[in-house]
Amino acid sequence: MDDENEVYEYLPRRVPLEAHIMSKCPDARDCLHDLVLPAMVNVSNLVDFKLSYIGKTIEDDDGVVCMHGPSECLGNSIELCAARLYPNPRIHLGFTMCMSRNYAEIPSEDLAKDCALEHGIDFDKLNHCLSVDDGAYSRHLLKQSVQRSADKNVTKSCTIRVDDRNWCIRDGGKWTDCENGHEVKDLIEEIYDLRVKHSAAYEAKKGSN
């Protein structure tokens, strides 16, 4: 192929892995700690990871209503800014897990500072992301994220989606709708299997050109 972009179009893609959460939700804490983080240790190089947030958008406004109140909306925005500034999941997912361990304290500045320090995040940059344009930028990030969850018909924190489909839900302290299991090994196996399928599709596509 002469066009370099065409080459990249057929490279085997990473498996989409997404966790839809609320920052002040104990189910989100358990979901990240018990399943997402330990799985990512093994498959971070195979997935395209994303954190999305759940709430309700306000039409004709940049506002969002969060289940656990305005403090949760701010917590969501803090974590979204971390992800925007540090796209490597090892950094922003670790930061979010640190925040989630003490979810009742969110959006405490001391908590955010401690978690930023622990995960190599520049707190001044994080604070700037939250305050730029009088907060309009971070509110826009949150509205985009909440709208994404709504577009995917996700309403429960924590919902894990793999390859653009619901895979497992942690709700009310229990795992539900987990057709292929809810253990770390189950998620890893699912991602490995999908990666093999994606690679096979890539080889077939490459062979036809």
Coordinates of C-alpha atoms in Angstrom, one line a residue:
M1 CA 0.0 0.0 0.0
D2 CA 1.2 3.5 -0.8
D3 CA -0.9 5.3 1.7
E4 CA 0.6 4.9 5.2
N5 CA -2.9 5.6 6.8
E6 CA -4.3 2.5 5.0
V7 CA -1.6 0.4 6.7
Y8 CA -2.7 1.6 10.2
E9 CA -6.4 1.1 9.3
Y10 CA -5.8 -2.7 9.2
L11 CA -3.5 -3.1 12.2
P12 CA -5.1 -5.4 14.9
R13 CA -6.9 -3.0 17.2
R14 CA -6.9 -3.0 20.9
V15 CA -9.9 -4.4 22.7
P16 CA -12.2 -1.6 24.0
L17 CA -12.5 -1.9 27.8
E18 CA -14.6 0.7 29.6
A19 CA -15.8 1.1 33.2
H20 CA -18.8 3.4 33.8
I21 CA -18.7 4.7 37.3
M22 CA -19.8 7.4 39.8
S23 CA -16.9 8.8 41.9
K24 CA -18.7 8.5 45.3
C25 CA -20.1 5.0 44.7
P26 CA -18.9 2.1 46.8
D27 CA -19.7 -0.3 44.0
A28 CA -17.3 1.7 41.8
R29 CA -14.6 1.3 44.4
D30 CA -15.1 -2.5 44.7
C31 CA -15.4 -2.9 40.9
L32 CA -12.1 -1.0 40.3
H33 CA -10.3 -2.7 43.2
D34 CA -11.5 -6.2 42.8
L35 CA -11.7 -6.6 39.0
V36 CA -10.5 -3.7 36.7
L37 CA -7.2 -2.9 38.3
P38 CA -5.9 -6.4 38.7
A39 CA -7.0 -7.3 35.2
M40 CA -5.3 -4.3 33.8
V41 CA -2.0 -5.4 35.3
N42 CA -2.1 -8.3 32.8
V43 CA -3.9 -6.8 29.8
S44 CA -3.1 -3.1 29.7
N45 CA -1.1 -3.5 26.5
L46 CA -4.0 -5.3 24.8
V47 CA -6.9 -2.9 25.6
D48 CA -8.1 0.6 24.8
F49 CA -9.2 1.6 28.4
K50 CA -11.7 4.3 29.2
L51 CA -13.4 5.6 32.3
S52 CA -16.9 7.1 31.8
Y53 CA -19.2 8.7 34.3
I54 CA -22.9 8.3 35.0
G55 CA -25.3 11.1 35.8
K56 CA -28.0 13.1 34.1
T57 CA -27.3 15.9 31.6
I58 CA -29.3 19.2 31.7
E59 CA -30.4 20.2 28.2
D60 CA -29.3 23.6 26.8
D61 CA -26.7 23.8 29.6
D62 CA -23.3 22.4 30.4
G63 CA -24.7 21.2 33.7
V64 CA -24.9 17.6 35.0
V65 CA -26.9 16.2 37.9
C66 CA -25.1 13.5 39.8
M67 CA -26.7 10.9 42.0
H68 CA -24.6 11.7 45.1
G69 CA -24.9 15.4 44.6
P70 CA -22.7 18.3 43.4
S71 CA -19.7 16.9 45.4
E72 CA -19.8 13.8 43.2
C73 CA -20.0 15.9 40.0
L74 CA -16.8 17.7 41.2
G75 CA -15.2 14.4 42.0
N76 CA -16.0 13.1 38.5
S77 CA -14.5 16.2 37.0
I78 CA -11.3 15.8 39.0
E79 CA -10.9 12.2 37.8
L80 CA -11.7 13.2 34.2
C81 CA -9.1 15.9 34.3
A82 CA -6.6 13.4 35.5
A83 CA -7.4 11.1 32.6
R84 CA -7.2 14.0 30.1
L85 CA -3.8 15.2 31.4
Y86 CA -2.4 11.7 31.9
P87 CA -3.9 9.3 29.4
N88 CA -1.8 6.4 30.5
P89 CA -4.2 4.2 32.5
R90 CA -1.5 3.2 34.9
I91 CA -1.5 6.8 36.1
H92 CA -5.1 8.0 35.9
L93 CA -6.7 4.7 36.8
G94 CA -4.4 4.4 39.8
F95 CA -5.4 8.0 40.8
T96 CA -9.1 7.2 40.5
M97 CA -8.7 4.1 42.6
C98 CA -6.9 6.1 45.2
M99 CA -9.8 8.6 45.3
S100 CA -12.4 5.8 45.4
R101 CA -10.8 4.1 48.4
N102 CA -11.9 7.2 50.4
Y103 CA -15.0 8.0 48.3
A104 CA -16.9 9.6 51.2
E105 CA -14.2 12.3 51.3
I106 CA -14.5 13.2 47.6
P107 CA -13.9 16.0 46.5
S108 CA -11.6 16.9 49.4
E109 CA -8.6 18.9 48.2
D110 CA -6.3 17.0 50.6
L111 CA -7.5 13.7 49.2
A112 CA -6.9 14.8 45.7
K113 CA -3.4 16.2 46.6
D114 CA -2.4 13.0 48.3
C115 CA -3.6 10.8 45.4
A116 CA -1.9 13.1 42.9
L117 CA 1.4 12.8 44.8
E118 CA 1.0 9.1 45.1
H119 CA 0.6 8.6 41.3
G120 CA 2.9 11.3 39.9
I121 CA 0.2 13.8 38.9
D122 CA 1.0 17.5 39.0
F123 CA -1.7 18.9 41.3
D124 CA -1.3 22.4 39.9
K125 CA -2.1 21.1 36.4
L126 CA -5.1 19.2 37.7
N127 CA -6.4 22.3 39.5
H128 CA -5.9 24.4 36.3
C129 CA -7.9 21.8 34.3
L130 CA -10.8 22.2 36.8
S131 CA -10.7 26.0 36.9
V132 CA -9.9 27.0 33.3
D133 CA -12.6 29.2 31.7
D134 CA -14.2 29.4 35.1
G135 CA -14.8 25.7 35.2
A136 CA -16.5 25.5 31.8
Y137 CA -13.9 23.1 30.4
S138 CA -14.2 20.5 33.1
R139 CA -18.0 20.8 33.1
H140 CA -17.8 20.1 29.3
L141 CA -15.6 17.1 29.9
L142 CA -18.1 15.8 32.5
K143 CA -21.2 16.4 30.3
Q144 CA -19.5 14.6 27.3
S145 CA -18.7 11.6 29.6
V146 CA -22.2 11.4 31.1
Q147 CA -23.7 11.7 27.6
R148 CA -21.5 8.8 26.4
S149 CA -22.8 6.6 29.2
A150 CA -26.4 7.6 28.4
D151 CA -25.8 6.9 24.7
K152 CA -24.6 3.4 25.7
N153 CA -27.8 2.9 27.9
V154 CA -25.6 2.6 31.0
T155 CA -27.3 3.6 34.2
K156 CA -25.6 1.5 36.9
S157 CA -22.3 2.1 38.6
C158 CA -20.2 0.1 38.1
T159 CA -20.9 -1.2 34.6
I160 CA -18.0 -2.9 32.7
R161 CA -18.2 -3.0 29.0
V162 CA -15.9 -5.0 26.8
D163 CA -15.7 -4.6 23.0
D164 CA -18.7 -2.2 23.1
R165 CA -21.1 -4.4 25.0
N166 CA -22.1 -4.8 28.6
W167 CA -19.9 -7.5 30.2
C168 CA -20.6 -7.3 34.0
I169 CA -22.3 -5.0 36.5
R170 CA -21.5 -4.3 40.2
D171 CA -24.6 -3.0 41.8
G172 CA -25.8 -3.0 45.4
G173 CA -22.7 -4.8 46.6
K174 CA -23.3 -7.7 44.2
W175 CA -22.1 -8.8 40.7
T176 CA -25.0 -9.1 38.2
D177 CA -25.5 -9.7 34.5
C178 CA -22.0 -11.3 34.3
E179 CA -22.6 -13.9 31.6
N180 CA -19.0 -14.9 31.4
G181 CA -18.1 -14.6 35.1
H182 CA -16.9 -11.7 37.3
E183 CA -13.5 -12.9 38.4
V184 CA -10.2 -11.3 37.2
K185 CA -9.3 -14.5 35.3
D186 CA -12.7 -14.3 33.4
L187 CA -12.0 -10.7 32.3
I188 CA -8.5 -11.5 31.2
E189 CA -9.6 -14.6 29.3
E190 CA -12.4 -12.5 27.5
I191 CA -9.8 -9.9 26.4
Y192 CA -7.3 -12.5 25.3
D193 CA -10.0 -14.3 23.2
L194 CA -11.1 -11.0 21.6
R195 CA -7.6 -10.0 20.9
V196 CA -7.1 -13.3 19.0
K197 CA -10.2 -12.7 17.0
H198 CA -9.1 -9.1 16.2
S199 CA -5.6 -10.4 15.2
A200 CA -7.2 -13.1 12.9
A201 CA -9.3 -10.4 11.3
Y202 CA -6.2 -8.3 10.8
E203 CA -4.3 -11.2 9.1
A204 CA -7.3 -12.0 6.9
K205 CA -7.6 -8.4 5.9
K206 CA -3.8 -8.1 5.3
G207 CA -3.9 -11.2 3.2
S208 CA -6.6 -9.9 0.9
N209 CA -4.6 -6.8 0.0

